[in-house]
XYZ file of C-alpha atoms in Angstrom:
672
model
C 42.331 109.477 49.651
C 45.700 108.478 48.167
C 46.999 111.880 49.289
C 46.115 111.263 52.931
C 47.695 107.823 52.773
C 50.929 109.359 51.543
C 50.863 111.919 54.405
C 50.250 109.187 57.025
C 53.028 107.028 55.614
C 55.358 110.015 55.635
C 54.552 110.730 59.339
C 55.144 107.114 60.270
C 58.484 107.138 58.432
C 59.453 110.357 60.202
C 58.423 108.915 63.599
C 60.365 105.744 62.900
C 63.371 107.767 61.809
C 63.137 109.954 64.997
C 62.924 106.870 67.154
C 65.845 105.320 65.340
C 67.863 108.518 65.765
C 67.032 108.660 69.501
C 68.028 105.024 69.951
C 71.259 105.642 68.033
C 71.995 108.754 70.095
C 71.425 106.804 73.337
C 74.412 104.699 72.357
C 76.652 107.730 71.943
C 78.189 110.289 74.266
C 75.137 112.468 73.576
C 72.801 110.116 75.478
C 72.885 112.123 78.737
C 72.154 115.409 76.943
C 69.287 113.801 75.049
C 67.683 112.386 78.197
C 68.106 115.698 80.043
C 66.415 117.490 77.118
C 63.538 115.017 77.062
C 63.048 115.318 80.865
C 63.029 119.085 80.655
C 60.566 118.974 77.797
C 58.328 116.695 79.851
C 58.221 119.299 82.634
C 60.727 117.739 85.095
C 62.862 120.805 85.731
C 66.088 120.381 87.685
C 66.626 116.685 86.931
C 69.881 115.908 85.155
C 71.863 112.710 84.658
C 75.537 112.158 83.846
C 74.937 109.105 81.685
C 72.344 106.606 80.432
C 72.516 102.895 79.690
C 69.667 100.700 78.475
C 68.802 97.299 77.125
C 65.898 96.636 74.727
C 66.441 92.892 74.737
C 65.590 92.343 78.421
C 62.080 91.737 79.655
C 61.153 93.956 81.370
C 63.060 96.794 79.776
C 66.097 98.020 81.715
C 67.327 101.616 81.895
C 70.231 102.860 84.067
C 70.608 106.526 84.977
C 74.141 107.345 86.082
C 74.640 110.012 88.783
C 71.114 111.448 88.669
C 70.773 114.843 90.379
C 67.438 116.451 91.254
C 67.855 120.087 92.238
C 64.787 121.447 94.032
C 64.111 125.062 94.930
C 62.318 124.467 98.261
C 64.097 121.306 99.444
C 67.582 119.786 99.529
C 68.824 118.174 96.324
C 68.415 114.438 95.857
C 71.458 112.650 94.463
C 72.446 109.059 93.817
C 75.310 107.148 92.275
C 72.926 105.435 89.859
C 69.312 104.400 89.411
C 68.274 101.185 87.647
C 64.729 101.055 86.226
C 62.938 97.938 85.036
C 59.616 98.565 83.293
C 57.279 96.736 80.938
C 55.616 98.355 77.898
C 52.212 97.925 79.551
C 53.095 100.567 82.109
C 53.475 103.184 79.351
C 49.685 103.439 79.118
C 49.235 104.132 82.857
C 49.209 107.532 84.425
C 52.402 108.379 86.335
C 55.634 106.425 86.642
C 55.301 102.715 87.393
C 58.202 100.259 87.452
C 58.582 96.564 87.854
C 61.732 97.212 89.896
C 63.524 100.325 91.055
C 67.102 100.164 92.367
C 68.716 103.280 93.825
C 72.389 103.104 94.785
C 74.609 105.491 96.746
C 72.170 107.846 98.503
C 73.110 110.294 101.276
C 70.158 111.961 103.036
C 70.096 114.521 105.823
C 66.326 114.571 105.966
C 63.553 112.268 104.786
C 62.661 113.035 101.132
C 59.311 114.298 99.906
C 58.090 113.708 96.346
C 55.707 116.296 94.927
C 53.413 113.909 93.103
C 49.902 112.777 93.781
C 49.758 109.615 95.897
C 50.302 106.544 93.770
C 51.785 108.399 90.790
C 55.181 106.800 91.448
C 55.316 103.100 92.249
C 57.462 99.996 92.021
C 56.684 96.362 92.581
C 60.118 96.148 94.176
C 62.041 99.146 95.538
C 65.624 98.725 96.706
C 67.950 101.405 98.093
C 71.572 100.401 98.638
C 74.623 102.195 100.054
C 72.177 104.385 101.970
C 73.427 106.922 104.515
C 70.735 108.685 106.562
C 71.117 111.267 109.317
C 67.915 112.661 110.823
C 67.017 113.551 114.445
C 66.833 110.341 116.490
C 68.034 108.052 113.682
C 71.269 107.586 111.751
C 71.997 104.814 109.229
C 75.383 103.922 107.793
C 75.883 101.774 104.645
C 72.306 100.503 104.790
C 70.188 98.537 102.313
C 66.405 98.856 102.198
C 64.089 96.638 100.167
C 60.304 97.116 99.918
C 57.593 95.278 97.974
C 54.671 97.066 96.264
C 55.915 100.546 97.101
C 54.212 103.781 96.061
C 54.635 107.409 96.967
C 52.378 108.988 99.593
C 52.358 112.037 101.899
C 54.524 110.004 104.271
C 58.251 110.489 103.776
C 58.966 106.858 102.918
C 55.699 106.272 101.111
C 53.449 103.230 101.513
C 54.187 99.600 100.802
C 52.723 96.183 101.407
C 54.402 92.837 101.387
C 57.940 91.824 102.281
C 60.544 94.269 103.524
C 64.188 93.991 104.460
C 66.605 96.408 106.108
C 70.284 95.800 106.713
C 72.913 98.244 107.936
C 76.448 98.208 109.207
C 75.441 100.658 111.913
C 72.258 102.310 113.188
C 72.208 104.989 115.890
C 68.729 105.136 117.402
C 68.058 107.485 120.341
C 71.802 107.639 121.093
C 72.075 103.830 121.164
C 74.494 102.301 118.649
C 73.319 99.126 116.901
C 75.724 97.279 114.618
C 75.324 94.631 111.901
C 71.555 95.131 111.856
C 69.241 92.913 109.826
C 65.432 93.157 109.780
C 63.381 90.815 107.619
C 59.591 90.890 107.670
C 56.224 91.604 106.084
C 53.857 94.575 106.233
C 50.104 94.271 105.809
C 47.277 96.765 106.265
C 47.040 96.525 110.079
C 50.089 94.520 111.031
C 53.849 94.357 110.833
C 55.470 90.938 111.107
C 59.169 90.621 111.805
C 60.281 87.163 110.784
C 63.888 87.764 111.721
C 65.867 90.325 113.678
C 69.572 90.308 114.392
C 71.904 93.014 115.640
C 74.852 93.718 117.921
C 74.333 95.993 120.948
C 76.415 96.434 124.125
C 78.674 93.538 123.182
C 75.764 91.116 122.669
C 74.262 89.488 119.588
C 70.453 89.746 119.507
C 68.079 87.481 117.586
C 64.307 87.579 117.615
C 60.892 87.560 115.993
C 58.090 90.051 116.647
C 54.741 91.357 115.444
C 53.098 94.784 115.749
C 49.316 95.284 115.596
C 48.771 98.835 114.368
C 45.158 99.292 115.435
C 45.648 97.846 118.936
C 49.124 99.458 119.312
C 50.402 96.116 120.587
C 53.916 94.819 120.084
C 54.166 91.042 120.427
C 57.733 89.787 120.857
C 57.527 86.090 120.134
C 61.167 85.455 120.972
C 64.227 87.559 121.742
C 67.665 86.203 122.641
C 70.752 88.159 123.715
C 74.111 86.509 124.250
C 77.003 88.260 126.015
C 75.221 91.482 126.996
C 77.422 93.830 129.061
C 76.067 96.979 130.739
C 78.361 98.897 133.087
C 77.715 101.671 135.584
C 78.481 104.334 132.938
C 75.631 103.157 130.714
C 73.176 106.086 130.229
C 69.874 105.005 131.733
C 68.117 108.336 131.142
C 67.572 107.969 127.345
C 66.017 104.533 127.798
C 63.859 105.854 130.639
C 62.640 108.698 128.425
C 61.931 106.254 125.596
C 59.935 104.064 127.992
C 57.943 107.105 129.141
C 57.172 108.095 125.554
C 56.059 104.561 124.715
C 53.811 104.478 127.779
C 52.257 107.854 126.939
C 51.633 106.766 123.343
C 49.502 103.858 124.544
C 51.907 101.156 123.358
C 51.638 97.777 125.056
C 54.167 94.943 124.812
C 53.541 91.206 125.138
C 56.855 89.483 125.688
C 56.339 85.806 124.951
C 59.965 84.752 125.519
C 63.171 86.585 126.466
C 66.526 84.867 126.990
C 69.596 86.758 128.194
C 72.613 84.473 128.249
C 76.076 84.863 129.808
C 75.550 88.567 130.440
C 76.821 91.076 133.007
C 75.318 94.173 134.595
C 77.029 96.754 136.804
C 75.139 99.474 138.696
C 75.704 101.418 141.898
C 72.899 99.573 143.699
C 73.081 96.166 142.023
C 75.207 94.029 139.715
C 75.221 90.604 138.065
C 78.076 88.604 136.533
C 77.701 85.855 133.921
C 73.944 85.859 134.429
C 71.359 83.772 132.556
C 67.763 84.962 132.538
C 64.617 83.530 130.959
C 61.344 85.478 131.025
C 58.045 84.227 129.585
C 54.605 85.791 129.015
C 55.412 89.217 130.440
C 53.062 92.132 129.719
C 54.214 95.757 129.746
C 53.294 98.257 131.159
C 51.706 95.892 133.669
C 53.207 95.817 137.182
C 54.527 92.788 139.058
C 51.076 92.141 140.512
C 49.195 92.474 137.178
C 50.859 89.654 135.237
C 48.586 86.802 134.165
C 50.927 83.837 133.782
C 54.542 85.016 133.647
C 57.632 83.056 134.608
C 61.155 84.160 135.424
C 64.231 81.998 135.841
C 67.539 83.534 136.908
C 71.006 82.173 137.551
C 74.382 83.909 137.837
C 77.925 83.515 139.066
C 77.434 86.464 141.443
C 74.564 88.813 142.166
C 74.866 91.969 144.295
C 72.094 94.079 145.801
C 73.512 97.115 147.647
C 76.090 95.573 150.061
C 74.718 92.033 149.893
C 76.674 89.658 147.625
C 75.173 86.343 146.482
C 77.288 83.585 144.974
C 75.723 81.151 142.471
C 72.153 82.401 142.985
C 69.412 80.368 141.345
C 65.715 81.203 141.417
C 62.435 80.582 139.634
C 59.408 82.874 139.953
C 55.817 82.573 138.760
C 53.692 85.731 138.439
C 49.891 85.720 138.529
C 47.386 88.464 139.447
C 48.183 89.785 142.959
C 50.556 86.895 143.649
C 54.196 85.952 143.097
C 55.301 82.383 143.757
C 58.956 81.841 144.607
C 59.213 78.213 143.590
C 62.808 78.030 144.703
C 65.677 80.300 145.626
C 69.163 79.272 146.642
C 72.476 81.087 146.969
C 75.727 81.129 148.847
C 76.051 84.320 150.854
C 77.899 85.728 153.864
C 80.106 82.620 154.011
C 77.007 80.429 154.293
C 74.024 79.124 152.380
C 70.429 80.304 151.899
C 67.453 78.404 150.524
C 63.838 79.597 150.436
C 60.392 78.966 148.968
C 57.651 81.561 149.340
C 54.429 83.129 148.106
C 54.170 86.919 147.983
C 51.183 89.234 147.692
C 51.115 93.037 147.947
C 50.442 92.763 151.697
C 51.699 89.325 152.711
C 54.836 87.209 152.682
C 54.225 83.490 153.140
C 57.549 81.696 153.559
C 56.971 77.989 153.047
C 60.592 77.189 153.814
C 63.524 79.305 154.978
C 66.891 77.698 155.616
C 70.139 79.488 156.496
C 73.318 77.622 157.304
C 76.726 79.026 158.273
C 75.721 82.673 157.759
C 78.164 85.250 159.181
C 76.726 88.761 159.020
C 78.265 91.948 160.382
C 75.197 94.160 160.600
C 75.808 97.697 159.252
C 75.564 100.322 161.972
C 72.936 102.253 160.018
C 70.618 99.226 159.911
C 71.143 98.474 163.612
C 70.372 102.095 164.514
C 67.210 101.947 162.400
C 66.120 98.698 164.073
C 66.622 100.375 167.452
C 64.544 103.351 166.218
C 67.542 105.642 166.647
C 67.428 106.941 163.086
C 65.180 107.269 160.061
C 65.974 105.196 156.945
C 68.934 106.722 155.114
C 70.533 104.132 152.843
C 68.618 102.738 149.833
C 68.579 99.322 151.496
C 67.035 100.761 154.667
C 64.469 102.666 152.624
C 63.470 99.511 150.685
C 63.153 97.451 153.864
C 61.247 100.201 155.672
C 58.802 100.623 152.790
C 58.308 96.864 152.500
C 57.765 96.460 156.255
C 55.229 99.289 156.498
C 52.995 97.882 153.777
C 53.290 94.275 154.958
C 50.252 92.983 156.869
C 51.046 89.258 157.142
C 54.292 87.346 157.602
C 54.349 83.577 158.091
C 57.078 80.935 158.077
C 55.958 77.336 157.720
C 59.429 75.873 158.277
C 62.393 77.827 159.667
C 65.864 76.392 160.074
C 68.944 78.448 160.980
C 72.152 76.689 161.918
C 75.785 77.455 162.765
C 75.367 81.162 162.006
C 76.864 84.304 163.496
C 75.545 87.836 163.889
C 77.691 90.819 164.892
C 76.606 94.378 165.658
C 79.092 97.242 165.951
C 76.644 100.048 166.788
C 78.191 101.857 169.796
C 75.083 101.949 172.070
C 74.635 98.172 171.761
C 77.646 96.234 170.443
C 77.114 92.482 170.368
C 78.229 89.190 168.861
C 76.148 86.016 168.750
C 77.832 82.882 167.401
C 76.572 79.381 166.620
C 72.982 80.578 166.228
C 70.449 77.771 165.865
C 66.772 78.427 165.219
C 64.041 75.889 164.611
C 60.504 77.080 163.921
C 57.279 75.477 162.695
C 54.021 77.111 161.601
C 55.121 80.612 162.583
C 52.810 83.600 162.163
C 55.055 86.575 162.915
C 52.891 89.402 161.580
C 49.114 89.630 161.537
C 47.186 92.694 160.358
C 50.414 94.649 160.523
C 51.045 93.764 164.190
C 54.312 91.924 165.008
C 54.477 89.039 167.454
C 54.303 85.253 167.631
C 50.631 84.746 166.790
C 50.966 81.062 166.034
C 53.596 78.329 165.973
C 56.598 77.025 167.876
C 60.130 78.426 167.963
C 63.283 77.131 169.628
C 66.396 79.315 169.687
C 69.879 78.632 170.931
C 73.389 80.004 170.516
C 76.942 79.350 171.563
C 79.210 82.155 172.670
C 77.305 85.442 173.010
C 78.752 88.803 173.980
C 76.499 91.856 174.556
C 78.250 95.029 175.648
C 80.549 93.646 178.338
C 78.318 90.727 179.291
C 79.220 87.194 178.145
C 76.658 84.421 177.778
C 77.358 80.745 177.162
C 74.794 78.534 175.407
C 71.656 80.693 175.913
C 68.358 78.927 175.216
C 64.875 80.203 174.405
C 61.708 78.231 173.662
C 58.315 79.704 172.909
C 54.985 78.745 171.408
C 51.705 80.383 170.497
C 48.210 79.109 169.923
C 45.527 81.449 168.556
C 47.459 84.500 169.737
C 48.317 83.158 173.222
C 52.086 83.625 173.140
C 54.059 81.844 175.840
C 57.798 81.980 176.504
C 58.074 78.652 178.235
C 61.820 78.653 178.829
C 64.451 81.365 178.978
C 67.916 80.262 180.131
C 70.716 82.812 179.951
C 73.959 81.522 181.512
C 75.750 84.811 182.196
C 79.378 84.202 183.093
C 79.145 82.148 186.317
C 75.475 82.958 186.924
C 72.135 82.045 185.436
C 69.115 84.153 184.463
C 65.864 82.262 183.991
C 62.456 83.491 183.058
C 59.054 82.927 181.508
C 56.435 85.170 179.979
C 52.848 85.124 178.812
C 51.411 87.492 176.185
C 47.792 87.386 175.013
C 47.892 88.940 171.545
C 44.270 88.038 170.848
C 42.990 90.227 173.701
C 42.629 93.991 173.650
C 45.792 95.817 174.609
C 47.898 92.626 174.611
C 48.079 91.901 178.375
C 51.385 90.327 179.340
C 53.165 88.980 182.408
C 56.895 88.368 182.978
C 58.819 86.520 185.654
C 62.628 86.543 186.017
C 65.021 85.032 188.538
C 68.765 85.431 188.507
C 71.457 83.719 190.537
C 75.072 84.916 190.796
C 74.762 87.398 187.955
C 77.669 89.836 187.325
C 77.124 93.135 189.131
C 78.408 95.133 186.163
C 74.957 94.674 184.600
C 73.723 97.260 187.124
C 75.601 99.998 185.276
C 73.435 99.455 182.183
C 70.219 99.280 184.202
C 70.824 102.570 186.000
C 72.425 104.413 183.109
C 75.405 105.559 185.182
C 79.068 104.558 185.144
C 79.353 102.045 187.979
C 82.475 99.855 187.608
C 81.468 97.048 189.953
C 82.615 93.480 190.243
C 80.708 90.922 192.220
C 77.558 88.845 192.227
C 73.915 89.674 192.498
C 70.731 87.675 192.883
C 67.552 89.107 191.407
C 63.868 88.366 191.208
C 61.403 90.313 189.107
C 57.731 90.159 188.225
C 55.987 92.560 185.877
C 52.739 92.846 183.944
C 50.955 95.336 181.757
C 49.599 96.026 178.270
C 52.048 95.728 175.389
C 50.257 96.662 172.181
C 51.025 100.369 172.324
C 53.611 102.418 174.173
C 50.940 104.595 175.744
C 49.120 101.548 177.073
C 52.351 100.256 178.624
C 53.039 103.663 180.172
C 49.748 103.540 182.076
C 49.637 99.817 182.883
C 53.098 98.679 183.983
C 52.943 96.953 187.382
C 55.599 94.889 189.099
C 58.706 94.868 191.188
C 62.400 94.042 190.975
C 64.605 93.068 193.886
C 68.356 92.575 193.736
C 70.781 91.545 196.472
C 74.553 91.995 196.069
C 77.491 89.895 197.251
C 81.278 90.270 197.188
C 81.214 93.739 195.652
C 84.314 95.735 194.720
C 85.164 98.736 192.562
C 87.489 98.378 189.573
C 88.127 102.125 189.535
C 89.468 104.495 192.189
C 86.901 106.328 194.279
C 88.234 109.736 193.255
C 88.047 108.992 189.521
C 84.570 107.521 189.927
C 83.359 110.667 191.670
C 84.956 112.743 188.925
C 83.151 110.642 186.297
C 79.804 111.186 188.016
C 80.470 114.892 188.164
C 81.045 115.075 184.385
C 78.141 112.806 183.500
C 75.458 114.875 181.763
C 72.824 112.294 180.947
C 71.460 109.071 182.302
C 73.175 107.073 179.580
C 75.597 104.214 179.797
C 79.208 105.224 179.208
C 81.567 102.439 178.151
C 83.965 101.605 180.954
C 87.683 101.949 180.511
C 89.347 98.949 178.939
C 92.771 99.806 180.364
C 94.434 97.979 183.257
C 92.215 98.581 186.343
C 93.705 99.543 189.703
C 93.537 97.292 192.734
C 90.006 96.266 193.646
C 88.366 98.270 196.412
C 85.852 96.322 198.521
C 82.494 98.073 198.830
C 79.049 97.265 200.136
C 75.858 97.819 198.189
C 72.389 97.887 199.691
C 69.616 95.829 198.050
C 68.027 97.348 194.966
C 64.251 97.648 195.043
C 62.147 98.937 192.162
C 58.373 99.169 192.375
C 56.057 99.913 189.403
C 52.436 100.962 189.832
C 50.464 101.834 186.677
C 53.520 103.150 184.937
C 54.960 105.025 187.895
C 58.295 103.534 188.969
C 59.873 104.186 192.343
C 63.400 103.238 193.348
C 64.123 102.983 197.023
C 67.477 104.506 198.075
C 70.384 102.459 196.787
C 73.505 103.112 198.823
C 77.133 102.332 198.051
C 79.718 102.402 200.839
C 83.454 102.234 200.199
C 86.559 103.017 202.230
C 85.969 106.762 201.690
C 83.250 107.018 199.043
C 79.608 107.031 200.033
C 76.812 107.397 197.486
C 73.049 107.191 197.415
C 70.767 107.026 194.359
C 67.010 107.311 194.529
C 64.225 108.544 192.350
C 60.990 107.949 190.525
C 59.797 107.870 186.926
C 56.417 108.288 185.283
C 56.365 106.481 181.921
C 53.280 108.427 180.862
C 55.061 111.737 181.446
C 58.722 111.654 180.333
C 59.330 115.040 181.949
C 57.949 113.735 185.245
C 61.136 112.002 186.362
C 62.944 113.012 189.501
C 66.242 111.233 190.169
C 68.835 112.298 192.695
C 72.421 111.175 193.228
C 74.330 112.147 196.351
C 77.972 111.191 196.749
C 80.808 112.182 199.057
C 84.491 111.340 199.138
C 85.960 112.827 202.287
C 85.466 116.582 202.073
C 84.118 116.504 198.512
C 80.351 116.308 198.151
C 78.412 115.924 194.927
C 74.684 116.331 194.434
C 73.097 115.773 191.015
C 69.444 115.895 190.208
C 67.652 115.016 186.978
C 64.129 116.400 186.892
C 61.868 117.190 183.990
C 64.296 118.012 181.168
C 66.852 119.682 183.361
C 69.928 118.699 185.323
C 71.255 120.425 188.427
C 74.750 119.787 189.775
C 76.147 121.008 193.068
C 79.750 120.318 194.100
C 81.214 121.179 197.460
C 85.000 120.931 197.163
C 87.673 120.573 199.838
C 89.051 124.049 199.045
C 85.712 125.631 199.753
C 85.433 123.761 203.075
C 88.809 125.069 204.177
C 87.759 128.606 203.355
């Protein structure tokens, strides 16, 4: 028994001596070699360190590995400037490597590391990685610091952790977007990530926010996000963000944005721009559409706001979004040298304008828009396409209160140039579109203007009043002072009845004869006066109905007529005319006026068939006669004939079906 006691005592002395020697060696230049030998003996091939420091007096124990290098056969080497380990003696009895704290400094990774240990065999109550540089597809970090609580290795590259986390970096490049001075501070639990604080610089702006991500529901809740000084120019790449949005949508991610504030920011794009804008958005859900929001609010103000060619100064608006409805609680802006103010309610198929006020607006209408309004072209510009799409899907348009004052509208489109100044409109309870059909279905509207110029016709102080009750639309007063004459009229349209039957009555006194040129579609440079009377009726809902229902007559008598162009040049112009279209008259100095006589004009319409009795013009030498008939239901069924002679020259032109025949008998031929 005493023999075994001596052997046990000897072993303990030897073990104590070995431990003492190891501790002594760890304080010498042989410490690195000793640790490398021990690691190799423990089966950790390829791990070497350049130096070791330790402290036995600290609690927990502290060990520092200087320049550790782990060479792996099937993966890139893992290197660091140093690793600090804090561990308590209790962890020695556990399987694997478990540390109170683990600090890794100076790491450069080109791919996420994998650790070939069973899950949970390597853990730390607190893991910190500093001076981290990471470059993997889609993500690059520069001079970053990562801190994780309760970390342990797992099949995932970064392992698993629970508790607080913190990430800071001088620069992060994520999906080609550069983020600077990034700081994330939050907590991770089993089914949720909570971000207590976020701050970063992006596109010249400083961002701050708080968020939460529910893993099981795949829901990102942004409690608050603020950006100050954001600047996005026209060269900003939209495509990467669009692709990221598509990926997020396909993954099933949903976003609840509780509050977003964008302050003093600018945006520049080909179709729109904003300068020094302030935006506040609350309770927005993505990927929900405008019409699917439950209780969202948007407030927007800016120095300037541009949409296509429309520039708004000092716009201010507030919107409320609810299912299938958008409430425009207020919109105001300075635009086109004037002022706009509006309140409205929008649905997918209706626009309900509670108030629309425009003062001092001066708009030069783009030719493309005017051509589209006249149905001379399909939508081409983005603005036209937006308006056309909006108009086609709109079923209802109402204006409770309309006020337009001291405004001006100018059109430069060649077929119908015009300018209307001092426009004043006053409307109440207007229903302008019902079930997709335009017209004044309800309400009262008064319209007036100052100087008005249409083609070569000048109007002074025109006036129009109309009202409608339950679809019975009445134009009660139409006064058009045209130069020294006056055109008056009234109309009645029954929108509530099938086909929209209508009736029109016009009388004109001392109207300028040059209007006849536009009516007939031929160059006819006349000066003089004419008195007209016209009555017409028909069905107005569809073009086909009008073509078969138009009835009425027009009579015009002419006084003090004269030509402002020589007879020979007028005959030459008729000879070269290829279509029944108005050709602008020469604006040069006209020759001396030539007195002419013009027979009364008589047009008769019977169920869409229009007949014009011969209209004759007699001058000193020129004699002309125009007659014909049209069938609105059959565009090719027209037959119009012009006969003119100027001494020995005779011209005969005939428009029939889609053809034109011209016969000219010249003086030379007569002499032969």
